[in-house]
Each structure stands twice: as structure tokens, then as C-alpha cells.
């Protein structure tokens, strides 16, 4: 299994600890999407169950265990994610207590292959409170042959009691040169790679996705909309409806990043790209940045997206100068 170059040192440490039997019984792999934590979790699970690991710690891919893993039928690998609702048509948006109870029952049985039992919970930060409390009981009484891997983008959503019982490994964006080199290896031109890395805060995985899924176009639209509202040339209601109808959470993320970038420009004495006038606006910009991120979180609830976005855009449109 190929892991991104910025994960190699982390992998070497995990592989060495697996080989020497020094892995903790619960790991929390966290960090922004696009940095490879899910690939790292899969590689570790495969290696832990493999009968004949390579010298570099990776699974061989050929033994009976690896063949079962490839087929998704290994009995000692348990993976929890969003299940379908009772109607069988739409997935849930959270991991529920029934899933944790079923997991606990499975873990109470011996490993079918006589080795380790591996659990991957992804996204762990989307367990509801009841599910998180149930998992805590399992973490408090771990089995020596169990490895639980919790994968999440936002570990702050997890209860502190769960975080404290896991060893946390946080993925961070690599150095710019390494990220740029990796994107070039994927066949991306240097100019496009630079532009995408700038837009995605140095995250190479997200930069690669952005070059193919229209994210950069979306960012440009958000920038134009914010500038139009700031100059009183845009219609807040029309823009709010457009944002709410097409990838609203992503648009709010882009908007927050654009505002953050403009704050940096102002602090450096550079021109604003969003029609701002000076450093005196930075405190209110910081407040708007925080509000945009809160609104993005609220989109996952039952609120009406267009009203939430409209309220946020109205505060952007209001003049901030004294």
C-alpha cells in the first residue's frame, strides 16, 4: 500500500511499534481531510492482521488474511461508519449507540483467527452522545488483543474522556516543497499545483481534488460574491439562495479562508481583494471568520440553509468602517 511521503515517518514509527507489540490499544488519527489518515488507518489494520508482513511493515497482500481483507470479509476487522436509515434509502448522518453495542458484542468473542481484533471507527467525531458514552465503556476495559482506530477530521467534537484514552496522531500539511513535488508526481503542472495549494491552505490531497471537482471555480465565485456585496452591487438574498443550493458548506469554507487571507494581506500592508479598507477592520473580520465557520457547522443540523447563509451575508454587507 502506498502512503503519501509526508506520512512515511509516522508509518515507520507505527510499524516498529506493531512489530514489537508496543502499540496502544486505541489510536486517534486526526487532521484535515486530504492528508491521508484513512489510508494510514487501512494500512495499519491490514498490517496488524497480515500473516507475513514485509520488512517495511506493510501487509504482504498475498496471505489468507490479506486476501480476506481485500475481499472485505476478514472476520477480525470491524469497521463502523454511517449505516442506512430504517427506510433503507438514505444514510444516517451520525454513528448511533446500536452500532457500538453490536461492536461490543463482537469484541466480547475471541478472535476468529487467533490474533488481533481491529476496529476502525470513521468518522469517530460523528458519534452521537449515546454512542460516544457506550464506546467509552469499551475503552475503559480494553482487551489486550484489540486495536481501536478512531479516525476523524475534528477531534474537538469527541468527548475529552474519549480523547484522553487514545493516543493521538495528528496529520498536518507537509512542507510546501514536498506538497508541490507530490502534486507534480500526480501529473499536475507547477502553476496549477501552486494555485491549488494556495486555495487549499497547503493541503496536497485537497489541492488535487480541487483541480478536478470544481472547487477552484467555486472559490472564485465566492470571492466575486463577497466583493459584490461589499461594494453594494450584489443582492444578498440571491447570493444566499445560490450558495445554499450548491455545496453550501464548501462555499462557507472558501469564504472563511478568503477573509482570513485578506486579514493577512492587511496586516502585511497589502491590498485587500475583498474591498476592505485597512487594519482597523481586522477585529470585525475575525468575528465574521468565526461566524462563517459556525454557520458551516450548523448546516449539518435542521436549520434552513438559505436563511443561515443570508444572515451571515447581511453581516458581511454591512459597512465595517467607523
PDB file of C-alpha atoms in Angstrom:
ATOM      1  CA  UNK A   1       0.000   0.000   0.000  1.00  0.00           C
ATOM      2  CA  UNK A   2       1.394   3.381  -0.999  1.00  0.00           C
ATOM      3  CA  UNK A   3       1.273   6.150   1.570  1.00  0.00           C
ATOM      4  CA  UNK A   4       1.967   9.816   0.875  1.00  0.00           C
ATOM      5  CA  UNK A   5       5.582  10.842   1.528  1.00  0.00           C
ATOM      6  CA  UNK A   6       4.637  13.071   4.448  1.00  0.00           C
ATOM      7  CA  UNK A   7       3.251  10.005   6.251  1.00  0.00           C
ATOM      8  CA  UNK A   8       6.343   7.836   5.914  1.00  0.00           C
ATOM      9  CA  UNK A   9       7.910   8.760   9.244  1.00  0.00           C
ATOM     10  CA  UNK A  10       4.620   8.214  11.060  1.00  0.00           C
ATOM     11  CA  UNK A  11       4.272   4.855   9.348  1.00  0.00           C
ATOM     12  CA  UNK A  12       7.783   3.758  10.312  1.00  0.00           C
ATOM     13  CA  UNK A  13       7.020   4.518  13.945  1.00  0.00           C
ATOM     14  CA  UNK A  14       3.701   2.661  13.882  1.00  0.00           C
ATOM     15  CA  UNK A  15       5.158  -0.327  12.025  1.00  0.00           C
ATOM     16  CA  UNK A  16       8.011  -0.618  14.501  1.00  0.00           C
ATOM     17  CA  UNK A  17       5.642  -0.480  17.454  1.00  0.00           C
ATOM     18  CA  UNK A  18       3.354  -3.054  15.852  1.00  0.00           C
ATOM     19  CA  UNK A  19       6.277  -5.399  15.304  1.00  0.00           C
ATOM     20  CA  UNK A  20       7.460  -5.045  18.893  1.00  0.00           C
ATOM     21  CA  UNK A  21       3.978  -5.283  20.411  1.00  0.00           C
ATOM     22  CA  UNK A  22       4.058  -1.728  21.742  1.00  0.00           C
ATOM     23  CA  UNK A  23       1.023  -0.275  20.009  1.00  0.00           C
ATOM     24  CA  UNK A  24      -1.530   1.376  22.304  1.00  0.00           C
ATOM     25  CA  UNK A  25      -4.952  -0.180  22.412  1.00  0.00           C
ATOM     26  CA  UNK A  26      -6.608   2.936  20.991  1.00  0.00           C
ATOM     27  CA  UNK A  27      -5.330   5.380  18.389  1.00  0.00           C
ATOM     28  CA  UNK A  28      -6.937   8.651  17.326  1.00  0.00           C
ATOM     29  CA  UNK A  29      -5.920   9.651  13.798  1.00  0.00           C
ATOM     30  CA  UNK A  30      -6.968  13.238  13.237  1.00  0.00           C
ATOM     31  CA  UNK A  31      -6.397  16.067  10.816  1.00  0.00           C
ATOM     32  CA  UNK A  32      -7.990  17.713   7.814  1.00  0.00           C
ATOM     33  CA  UNK A  33      -9.412  15.604   5.006  1.00  0.00           C
ATOM     34  CA  UNK A  34      -6.907  15.086   2.231  1.00  0.00           C
ATOM     35  CA  UNK A  35      -3.838  14.307   4.339  1.00  0.00           C
ATOM     36  CA  UNK A  36      -4.119  10.525   4.171  1.00  0.00           C
ATOM     37  CA  UNK A  37      -5.249   9.482   7.636  1.00  0.00           C
ATOM     38  CA  UNK A  38      -7.761   6.984   6.285  1.00  0.00           C
ATOM     39  CA  UNK A  39      -5.130   5.345   4.132  1.00  0.00           C
ATOM     40  CA  UNK A  40      -2.871   5.197   7.168  1.00  0.00           C
ATOM     41  CA  UNK A  41      -5.626   3.543   9.224  1.00  0.00           C
ATOM     42  CA  UNK A  42      -6.230   0.950   6.499  1.00  0.00           C
ATOM     43  CA  UNK A  43      -2.517   0.218   6.140  1.00  0.00           C
ATOM     44  CA  UNK A  44      -2.134  -0.305   9.867  1.00  0.00           C
ATOM     45  CA  UNK A  45      -5.217  -2.535  10.106  1.00  0.00           C
ATOM     46  CA  UNK A  46      -4.018  -4.659   7.189  1.00  0.00           C
ATOM     47  CA  UNK A  47      -0.529  -4.967   8.622  1.00  0.00           C
ATOM     48  CA  UNK A  48      -1.848  -5.932  12.055  1.00  0.00           C
ATOM     49  CA  UNK A  49      -3.869  -8.803  10.573  1.00  0.00           C
ATOM     50  CA  UNK A  50      -1.367  -9.923   7.925  1.00  0.00           C
ATOM     51  CA  UNK A  51       0.343 -13.294   8.451  1.00  0.00           C
ATOM     52  CA  UNK A  52       3.550 -12.337   6.657  1.00  0.00           C
ATOM     53  CA  UNK A  53       4.362  -8.622   6.795  1.00  0.00           C
ATOM     54  CA  UNK A  54       7.096  -7.142   4.628  1.00  0.00           C
ATOM     55  CA  UNK A  55      10.258  -5.753   6.168  1.00  0.00           C
ATOM     56  CA  UNK A  56       8.861  -2.220   5.874  1.00  0.00           C
ATOM     57  CA  UNK A  57       5.867  -3.228   7.989  1.00  0.00           C
ATOM     58  CA  UNK A  58       3.265  -3.279   5.217  1.00  0.00           C
ATOM     59  CA  UNK A  59       0.926  -6.218   4.681  1.00  0.00           C
ATOM     60  CA  UNK A  60       2.097  -8.781   2.143  1.00  0.00           C
ATOM     61  CA  UNK A  61      -1.155  -8.749   0.176  1.00  0.00           C
ATOM     62  CA  UNK A  62      -0.896 -12.465  -0.607  1.00  0.00           C
ATOM     63  CA  UNK A  63      -1.606 -14.427   2.563  1.00  0.00           C
ATOM     64  CA  UNK A  64      -5.021 -15.739   3.506  1.00  0.00           C
ATOM     65  CA  UNK A  65      -5.677 -12.793   5.831  1.00  0.00           C
ATOM     66  CA  UNK A  66      -4.749 -10.263   3.159  1.00  0.00           C
ATOM     67  CA  UNK A  67      -6.982 -11.929   0.601  1.00  0.00           C
ATOM     68  CA  UNK A  68      -9.886 -11.779   3.033  1.00  0.00           C
ATOM     69  CA  UNK A  69      -9.098  -8.126   3.778  1.00  0.00           C
ATOM     70  CA  UNK A  70      -9.077  -7.340   0.062  1.00  0.00           C
ATOM     71  CA  UNK A  71     -12.465  -9.035  -0.265  1.00  0.00           C
ATOM     72  CA  UNK A  72     -13.828  -7.164   2.749  1.00  0.00           C
ATOM     73  CA  UNK A  73     -14.609 -10.390   4.598  1.00  0.00           C
ATOM     74  CA  UNK A  74     -11.937 -10.673   7.283  1.00  0.00           C
ATOM     75  CA  UNK A  75     -13.852 -11.568  10.473  1.00  0.00           C
ATOM     76  CA  UNK A  76     -11.436  -9.791  12.804  1.00  0.00           C
ATOM     77  CA  UNK A  77     -11.687  -6.376  11.135  1.00  0.00           C
ATOM     78  CA  UNK A  78     -14.711  -4.349  12.243  1.00  0.00           C
ATOM     79  CA  UNK A  79     -15.463  -1.019  10.582  1.00  0.00           C
ATOM     80  CA  UNK A  80     -18.084   1.439  11.807  1.00  0.00           C
ATOM     81  CA  UNK A  81     -19.357   4.303   9.712  1.00  0.00           C
ATOM     82  CA  UNK A  82     -22.748   5.672   8.682  1.00  0.00           C
ATOM     83  CA  UNK A  83     -25.408   2.998   8.317  1.00  0.00           C
ATOM     84  CA  UNK A  84     -28.575   3.309   6.292  1.00  0.00           C
ATOM     85  CA  UNK A  85     -31.677   4.694   7.961  1.00  0.00           C
ATOM     86  CA  UNK A  86     -34.637   2.433   8.648  1.00  0.00           C
ATOM     87  CA  UNK A  87     -36.110   3.332   5.265  1.00  0.00           C
ATOM     88  CA  UNK A  88     -33.071   1.761   3.607  1.00  0.00           C
ATOM     89  CA  UNK A  89     -32.752   4.687   1.220  1.00  0.00           C
ATOM     90  CA  UNK A  90     -30.619   7.333   2.902  1.00  0.00           C
ATOM     91  CA  UNK A  91     -27.548   7.051   5.144  1.00  0.00           C
ATOM     92  CA  UNK A  92     -27.536   8.350   8.678  1.00  0.00           C
ATOM     93  CA  UNK A  93     -25.508  11.441   9.476  1.00  0.00           C
ATOM     94  CA  UNK A  94     -24.196  10.066  12.776  1.00  0.00           C
ATOM     95  CA  UNK A  95     -22.961   6.837  14.322  1.00  0.00           C
ATOM     96  CA  UNK A  96     -25.552   5.569  16.784  1.00  0.00           C
ATOM     97  CA  UNK A  97     -25.484   3.576  20.011  1.00  0.00           C
ATOM     98  CA  UNK A  98     -26.842   0.401  18.420  1.00  0.00           C
ATOM     99  CA  UNK A  99     -23.699   0.185  16.315  1.00  0.00           C
ATOM    100  CA  UNK A 100     -21.472   0.482  19.379  1.00  0.00           C
ATOM    101  CA  UNK A 101     -23.495  -2.140  21.239  1.00  0.00           C
ATOM    102  CA  UNK A 102     -23.120  -4.544  18.326  1.00  0.00           C
ATOM    103  CA  UNK A 103     -19.395  -3.820  18.257  1.00  0.00           C
ATOM    104  CA  UNK A 104     -19.094  -4.536  21.971  1.00  0.00           C
ATOM    105  CA  UNK A 105     -20.791  -7.898  21.479  1.00  0.00           C
ATOM    106  CA  UNK A 106     -18.379  -8.794  18.703  1.00  0.00           C
ATOM    107  CA  UNK A 107     -15.363  -7.804  20.787  1.00  0.00           C
ATOM    108  CA  UNK A 108     -16.564  -9.986  23.648  1.00  0.00           C
ATOM    109  CA  UNK A 109     -15.905 -13.013  21.414  1.00  0.00           C
ATOM    110  CA  UNK A 110     -12.455 -14.379  20.739  1.00  0.00           C
ATOM    111  CA  UNK A 111     -10.607 -13.512  17.573  1.00  0.00           C
ATOM    112  CA  UNK A 112     -11.636 -15.969  14.882  1.00  0.00           C
ATOM    113  CA  UNK A 113      -8.099 -16.202  13.542  1.00  0.00           C
ATOM    114  CA  UNK A 114      -6.482 -16.235  16.978  1.00  0.00           C
ATOM    115  CA  UNK A 115      -4.743 -12.911  16.509  1.00  0.00           C
ATOM    116  CA  UNK A 116      -5.750  -9.299  16.923  1.00  0.00           C
ATOM    117  CA  UNK A 117      -9.184  -7.760  16.558  1.00  0.00           C
ATOM    118  CA  UNK A 118      -9.078  -4.418  14.739  1.00  0.00           C
ATOM    119  CA  UNK A 119     -11.775  -1.754  14.925  1.00  0.00           C
ATOM    120  CA  UNK A 120     -11.900   1.308  12.671  1.00  0.00           C
ATOM    121  CA  UNK A 121     -14.485   3.970  13.557  1.00  0.00           C
ATOM    122  CA  UNK A 122     -14.715   6.606  10.857  1.00  0.00           C
ATOM    123  CA  UNK A 123     -15.776   9.358  11.250  1.00  0.00           C
ATOM    124  CA  UNK A 124     -15.450   8.980  15.006  1.00  0.00           C
ATOM    125  CA  UNK A 125     -16.352  12.627  15.573  1.00  0.00           C
ATOM    126  CA  UNK A 126     -19.844  11.902  14.256  1.00  0.00           C
ATOM    127  CA  UNK A 127     -20.823   9.521  17.038  1.00  0.00           C
ATOM    128  CA  UNK A 128     -23.869  10.849  18.834  1.00  0.00           C
ATOM    129  CA  UNK A 129     -23.540  11.349  22.624  1.00  0.00           C
ATOM    130  CA  UNK A 130     -25.097   7.986  23.472  1.00  0.00           C
ATOM    131  CA  UNK A 131     -22.768   6.167  21.100  1.00  0.00           C
ATOM    132  CA  UNK A 132     -19.744   8.023  22.478  1.00  0.00           C
ATOM    133  CA  UNK A 133     -20.681   7.128  26.049  1.00  0.00           C
ATOM    134  CA  UNK A 134     -21.095   3.484  25.098  1.00  0.00           C
ATOM    135  CA  UNK A 135     -17.713   3.448  23.380  1.00  0.00           C
ATOM    136  CA  UNK A 136     -16.100   4.970  26.460  1.00  0.00           C
ATOM    137  CA  UNK A 137     -17.021   1.892  28.484  1.00  0.00           C
ATOM    138  CA  UNK A 138     -15.241  -0.291  25.925  1.00  0.00           C
ATOM    139  CA  UNK A 139     -12.164   1.950  26.008  1.00  0.00           C
ATOM    140  CA  UNK A 140     -12.095   1.793  29.812  1.00  0.00           C
ATOM    141  CA  UNK A 141     -11.909  -2.014  29.755  1.00  0.00           C
ATOM    142  CA  UNK A 142      -9.778  -2.782  26.693  1.00  0.00           C
ATOM    143  CA  UNK A 143      -8.776  -6.236  25.599  1.00  0.00           C
ATOM    144  CA  UNK A 144      -5.095  -6.854  25.113  1.00  0.00           C
ATOM    145  CA  UNK A 145      -5.687  -8.234  21.629  1.00  0.00           C
ATOM    146  CA  UNK A 146      -7.813  -5.325  20.388  1.00  0.00           C
ATOM    147  CA  UNK A 147      -6.662  -2.256  18.483  1.00  0.00           C
ATOM    148  CA  UNK A 148      -9.228   0.509  18.096  1.00  0.00           C
ATOM    149  CA  UNK A 149      -8.504   3.155  15.464  1.00  0.00           C
ATOM    150  CA  UNK A 150     -10.649   6.284  15.623  1.00  0.00           C
ATOM    151  CA  UNK A 151     -10.466   8.463  12.522  1.00  0.00           C
ATOM    152  CA  UNK A 152     -11.824  11.996  12.460  1.00  0.00           C
ATOM    153  CA  UNK A 153     -11.431  15.427  10.925  1.00  0.00           C
ATOM    154  CA  UNK A 154     -12.427  17.358  14.049  1.00  0.00           C
ATOM    155  CA  UNK A 155     -11.301  15.670  17.269  1.00  0.00           C
ATOM    156  CA  UNK A 156     -12.680  18.560  19.337  1.00  0.00           C
ATOM    157  CA  UNK A 157     -16.133  17.079  18.692  1.00  0.00           C
ATOM    158  CA  UNK A 158     -15.163  13.987  20.633  1.00  0.00           C
ATOM    159  CA  UNK A 159     -15.669  13.960  24.413  1.00  0.00           C
ATOM    160  CA  UNK A 160     -12.481  14.710  26.310  1.00  0.00           C
ATOM    161  CA  UNK A 161     -12.872  11.396  28.116  1.00  0.00           C
ATOM    162  CA  UNK A 162     -12.526   9.525  24.830  1.00  0.00           C
ATOM    163  CA  UNK A 163      -9.635  11.652  23.593  1.00  0.00           C
ATOM    164  CA  UNK A 164      -7.763  11.043  26.840  1.00  0.00           C
ATOM    165  CA  UNK A 165      -7.936   7.275  26.348  1.00  0.00           C
ATOM    166  CA  UNK A 166      -6.483   7.348  22.854  1.00  0.00           C
ATOM    167  CA  UNK A 167      -3.009   8.116  21.655  1.00  0.00           C
ATOM    168  CA  UNK A 168      -3.479  10.910  19.168  1.00  0.00           C
ATOM    169  CA  UNK A 169      -1.630  11.105  15.883  1.00  0.00           C
ATOM    170  CA  UNK A 170      -2.369  14.355  14.107  1.00  0.00           C
ATOM    171  CA  UNK A 171      -1.862  14.791  10.392  1.00  0.00           C
ATOM    172  CA  UNK A 172      -0.561  18.177   9.344  1.00  0.00           C
ATOM    173  CA  UNK A 173       0.030  19.622   5.874  1.00  0.00           C
ATOM    174  CA  UNK A 174       3.569  18.896   4.684  1.00  0.00           C
ATOM    175  CA  UNK A 175       6.159  21.477   3.755  1.00  0.00           C
ATOM    176  CA  UNK A 176       5.243  23.390   0.625  1.00  0.00           C
ATOM    177  CA  UNK A 177       8.096  21.911  -1.419  1.00  0.00           C
ATOM    178  CA  UNK A 178       7.080  18.358  -0.532  1.00  0.00           C
ATOM    179  CA  UNK A 179       3.416  19.034  -1.294  1.00  0.00           C
ATOM    180  CA  UNK A 180       4.317  20.651  -4.622  1.00  0.00           C
ATOM    181  CA  UNK A 181       6.603  17.760  -5.587  1.00  0.00           C
ATOM    182  CA  UNK A 182       3.858  15.245  -4.770  1.00  0.00           C
ATOM    183  CA  UNK A 183       1.327  17.085  -6.924  1.00  0.00           C
ATOM    184  CA  UNK A 184       3.815  17.161  -9.791  1.00  0.00           C
ATOM    185  CA  UNK A 185       4.182  13.388  -9.430  1.00  0.00           C
ATOM    186  CA  UNK A 186       0.413  13.162  -9.938  1.00  0.00           C
ATOM    187  CA  UNK A 187       0.843  14.876 -13.295  1.00  0.00           C
ATOM    188  CA  UNK A 188      -0.203  18.378 -12.178  1.00  0.00           C
ATOM    189  CA  UNK A 189       1.524  21.359 -13.794  1.00  0.00           C
ATOM    190  CA  UNK A 190       3.519  23.518 -11.368  1.00  0.00           C
ATOM    191  CA  UNK A 191       1.391  26.609 -11.909  1.00  0.00           C
ATOM    192  CA  UNK A 192      -1.845  24.719 -11.272  1.00  0.00           C
ATOM    193  CA  UNK A 193      -0.349  22.976  -8.242  1.00  0.00           C
ATOM    194  CA  UNK A 194       0.755  26.297  -6.742  1.00  0.00           C
ATOM    195  CA  UNK A 195      -2.688  27.821  -7.261  1.00  0.00           C
ATOM    196  CA  UNK A 196      -4.486  24.837  -5.764  1.00  0.00           C
ATOM    197  CA  UNK A 197      -2.178  24.619  -2.748  1.00  0.00           C
ATOM    198  CA  UNK A 198      -2.754  28.305  -2.036  1.00  0.00           C
ATOM    199  CA  UNK A 199      -6.517  27.833  -2.193  1.00  0.00           C
ATOM    200  CA  UNK A 200      -6.461  24.686  -0.022  1.00  0.00           C
ATOM    201  CA  UNK A 201      -4.147  26.003   2.706  1.00  0.00           C
ATOM    202  CA  UNK A 202      -1.232  23.804   1.680  1.00  0.00           C
ATOM    203  CA  UNK A 203      -3.216  20.565   1.866  1.00  0.00           C
ATOM    204  CA  UNK A 204      -1.984  18.471  -1.106  1.00  0.00           C
ATOM    205  CA  UNK A 205      -4.820  15.938  -1.063  1.00  0.00           C
ATOM    206  CA  UNK A 206      -7.473  18.618  -1.117  1.00  0.00           C
ATOM    207  CA  UNK A 207      -5.498  20.550  -3.719  1.00  0.00           C
ATOM    208  CA  UNK A 208      -5.530  17.515  -6.006  1.00  0.00           C
ATOM    209  CA  UNK A 209      -9.274  17.080  -5.503  1.00  0.00           C
ATOM    210  CA  UNK A 210      -9.895  20.783  -6.078  1.00  0.00           C
ATOM    211  CA  UNK A 211      -8.289  20.621  -9.500  1.00  0.00           C
ATOM    212  CA  UNK A 212     -10.867  18.082 -10.618  1.00  0.00           C
ATOM    213  CA  UNK A 213     -14.083  18.828  -8.758  1.00  0.00           C
ATOM    214  CA  UNK A 214     -14.694  22.495  -9.486  1.00  0.00           C
ATOM    215  CA  UNK A 215     -13.582  23.760  -6.069  1.00  0.00           C
ATOM    216  CA  UNK A 216     -11.334  26.442  -7.518  1.00  0.00           C
ATOM    217  CA  UNK A 217     -14.203  27.751  -9.652  1.00  0.00           C
ATOM    218  CA  UNK A 218     -16.354  27.776  -6.521  1.00  0.00           C
ATOM    219  CA  UNK A 219     -13.704  29.770  -4.681  1.00  0.00           C
ATOM    220  CA  UNK A 220     -13.647  32.332  -7.487  1.00  0.00           C
ATOM    221  CA  UNK A 221     -17.422  32.680  -7.337  1.00  0.00           C
ATOM    222  CA  UNK A 222     -17.308  33.211  -3.564  1.00  0.00           C
ATOM    223  CA  UNK A 223     -14.668  35.884  -3.952  1.00  0.00           C
ATOM    224  CA  UNK A 224     -16.714  37.723  -6.589  1.00  0.00           C
ATOM    225  CA  UNK A 225     -19.880  37.476  -4.479  1.00  0.00           C
ATOM    226  CA  UNK A 226     -18.197  38.829  -1.349  1.00  0.00           C
ATOM    227  CA  UNK A 227     -16.665  41.702  -3.303  1.00  0.00           C
ATOM    228  CA  UNK A 228     -20.023  42.498  -4.927  1.00  0.00           C
ATOM    229  CA  UNK A 229     -21.773  42.550  -1.549  1.00  0.00           C
ATOM    230  CA  UNK A 230     -19.067  44.687  -0.032  1.00  0.00           C
ATOM    231  CA  UNK A 231     -19.428  47.238  -2.821  1.00  0.00           C
ATOM    232  CA  UNK A 232     -23.247  47.101  -2.544  1.00  0.00           C
ATOM    233  CA  UNK A 233     -23.517  45.766  -6.085  1.00  0.00           C
ATOM    234  CA  UNK A 234     -24.762  42.292  -5.151  1.00  0.00           C
ATOM    235  CA  UNK A 235     -28.093  41.001  -3.928  1.00  0.00           C
ATOM    236  CA  UNK A 236     -27.641  39.197  -0.615  1.00  0.00           C
ATOM    237  CA  UNK A 237     -30.825  37.127  -0.969  1.00  0.00           C
ATOM    238  CA  UNK A 238     -29.978  35.912  -4.467  1.00  0.00           C
ATOM    239  CA  UNK A 239     -26.439  35.034  -3.426  1.00  0.00           C
ATOM    240  CA  UNK A 240     -27.627  33.260  -0.276  1.00  0.00           C
ATOM    241  CA  UNK A 241     -30.062  31.156  -2.293  1.00  0.00           C
ATOM    242  CA  UNK A 242     -27.346  30.278  -4.806  1.00  0.00           C
ATOM    243  CA  UNK A 243     -24.886  29.308  -2.068  1.00  0.00           C
ATOM    244  CA  UNK A 244     -27.462  27.243  -0.171  1.00  0.00           C
ATOM    245  CA  UNK A 245     -28.435  25.353  -3.327  1.00  0.00           C
ATOM    246  CA  UNK A 246     -24.929  24.304  -4.386  1.00  0.00           C
ATOM    247  CA  UNK A 247     -22.300  22.953  -1.940  1.00  0.00           C
ATOM    248  CA  UNK A 248     -23.094  25.456   0.824  1.00  0.00           C
ATOM    249  CA  UNK A 249     -20.640  24.092   3.408  1.00  0.00           C
ATOM    250  CA  UNK A 250     -17.817  24.243   0.902  1.00  0.00           C
ATOM    251  CA  UNK A 251     -18.747  27.784  -0.120  1.00  0.00           C
ATOM    252  CA  UNK A 252     -18.692  28.904   3.509  1.00  0.00           C
ATOM    253  CA  UNK A 253     -15.302  27.266   3.944  1.00  0.00           C
ATOM    254  CA  UNK A 254     -13.953  29.139   0.915  1.00  0.00           C
ATOM    255  CA  UNK A 255     -15.491  32.384   2.179  1.00  0.00           C
ATOM    256  CA  UNK A 256     -13.850  31.962   5.593  1.00  0.00           C
ATOM    257  CA  UNK A 257     -10.468  31.233   4.005  1.00  0.00           C
ATOM    258  CA  UNK A 258     -10.760  34.234   1.685  1.00  0.00           C
ATOM    259  CA  UNK A 259     -11.492  36.500   4.638  1.00  0.00           C
ATOM    260  CA  UNK A 260      -8.616  35.005   6.604  1.00  0.00           C
ATOM    261  CA  UNK A 261      -6.284  35.605   3.655  1.00  0.00           C
ATOM    262  CA  UNK A 262      -7.466  39.207   3.406  1.00  0.00           C
ATOM    263  CA  UNK A 263      -6.704  39.771   7.089  1.00  0.00           C
ATOM    264  CA  UNK A 264      -3.165  38.567   6.410  1.00  0.00           C
ATOM    265  CA  UNK A 265      -2.915  40.910   3.416  1.00  0.00           C
ATOM    266  CA  UNK A 266      -3.996  43.883   5.513  1.00  0.00           C
ATOM    267  CA  UNK A 267      -1.539  43.037   8.292  1.00  0.00           C
ATOM    268  CA  UNK A 268       1.251  42.928   5.722  1.00  0.00           C
ATOM    269  CA  UNK A 269       0.250  46.259   4.254  1.00  0.00           C
ATOM    270  CA  UNK A 270      -1.003  44.648   1.050  1.00  0.00           C
ATOM    271  CA  UNK A 271      -4.145  45.490  -0.891  1.00  0.00           C
ATOM    272  CA  UNK A 272      -7.417  43.817   0.010  1.00  0.00           C
ATOM    273  CA  UNK A 273      -9.021  41.571  -2.602  1.00  0.00           C
ATOM    274  CA  UNK A 274     -12.468  41.876  -0.996  1.00  0.00           C
ATOM    275  CA  UNK A 275     -12.869  45.642  -0.874  1.00  0.00           C
ATOM    276  CA  UNK A 276     -11.609  46.226   2.676  1.00  0.00           C
ATOM    277  CA  UNK A 277     -10.012  49.491   3.651  1.00  0.00           C
ATOM    278  CA  UNK A 278      -7.479  48.963   6.416  1.00  0.00           C
ATOM    279  CA  UNK A 279      -6.248  47.159   9.513  1.00  0.00           C
ATOM    280  CA  UNK A 280      -8.961  48.768  11.656  1.00  0.00           C
ATOM    281  CA  UNK A 281     -11.363  46.273  10.062  1.00  0.00           C
ATOM    282  CA  UNK A 282      -9.434  43.201  11.246  1.00  0.00           C
ATOM    283  CA  UNK A 283     -11.278  42.645  14.582  1.00  0.00           C
ATOM    284  CA  UNK A 284     -14.654  42.583  12.836  1.00  0.00           C
ATOM    285  CA  UNK A 285     -13.223  40.431  10.061  1.00  0.00           C
ATOM    286  CA  UNK A 286     -12.045  37.960  12.672  1.00  0.00           C
ATOM    287  CA  UNK A 287     -15.576  37.874  14.061  1.00  0.00           C
ATOM    288  CA  UNK A 288     -17.018  37.235  10.615  1.00  0.00           C
ATOM    289  CA  UNK A 289     -14.469  34.477  10.002  1.00  0.00           C
ATOM    290  CA  UNK A 290     -15.593  32.755  13.205  1.00  0.00           C
ATOM    291  CA  UNK A 291     -19.272  33.248  12.310  1.00  0.00           C
ATOM    292  CA  UNK A 292     -18.723  31.688   8.873  1.00  0.00           C
ATOM    293  CA  UNK A 293     -17.182  28.604  10.441  1.00  0.00           C
ATOM    294  CA  UNK A 294     -20.027  28.327  12.978  1.00  0.00           C
ATOM    295  CA  UNK A 295     -22.564  28.618  10.184  1.00  0.00           C
ATOM    296  CA  UNK A 296     -20.816  25.849   8.287  1.00  0.00           C
ATOM    297  CA  UNK A 297     -21.199  23.593  11.316  1.00  0.00           C
ATOM    298  CA  UNK A 298     -24.873  24.496  11.674  1.00  0.00           C
ATOM    299  CA  UNK A 299     -25.578  23.419   8.109  1.00  0.00           C
ATOM    300  CA  UNK A 300     -25.366  19.829   9.352  1.00  0.00           C
ATOM    301  CA  UNK A 301     -28.368  20.465  11.618  1.00  0.00           C
ATOM    302  CA  UNK A 302     -32.030  21.067  10.784  1.00  0.00           C
ATOM    303  CA  UNK A 303     -31.671  24.813  10.157  1.00  0.00           C
ATOM    304  CA  UNK A 304     -32.757  26.305   6.849  1.00  0.00           C
ATOM    305  CA  UNK A 305     -29.547  26.753   4.923  1.00  0.00           C
ATOM    306  CA  UNK A 306     -30.602  29.769   2.861  1.00  0.00           C
ATOM    307  CA  UNK A 307     -31.670  31.729   5.958  1.00  0.00           C
ATOM    308  CA  UNK A 308     -28.465  30.867   7.782  1.00  0.00           C
ATOM    309  CA  UNK A 309     -26.337  31.967   4.843  1.00  0.00           C
ATOM    310  CA  UNK A 310     -28.455  35.086   4.277  1.00  0.00           C
ATOM    311  CA  UNK A 311     -27.936  36.230   7.852  1.00  0.00           C
ATOM    312  CA  UNK A 312     -24.192  35.731   7.508  1.00  0.00           C
ATOM    313  CA  UNK A 313     -24.030  37.604   4.199  1.00  0.00           C
ATOM    314  CA  UNK A 314     -26.024  40.503   5.627  1.00  0.00           C
ATOM    315  CA  UNK A 315     -23.367  40.968   8.298  1.00  0.00           C
ATOM    316  CA  UNK A 316     -20.724  40.935   5.586  1.00  0.00           C
ATOM    317  CA  UNK A 317     -22.609  43.512   3.547  1.00  0.00           C
ATOM    318  CA  UNK A 318     -22.909  45.909   6.484  1.00  0.00           C
ATOM    319  CA  UNK A 319     -20.149  48.559   6.356  1.00  0.00           C
ATOM    320  CA  UNK A 320     -17.479  47.887   8.945  1.00  0.00           C
ATOM    321  CA  UNK A 321     -15.669  51.173   8.964  1.00  0.00           C
ATOM    322  CA  UNK A 322     -16.390  53.505  11.843  1.00  0.00           C
TER     323      UNK A 322
END
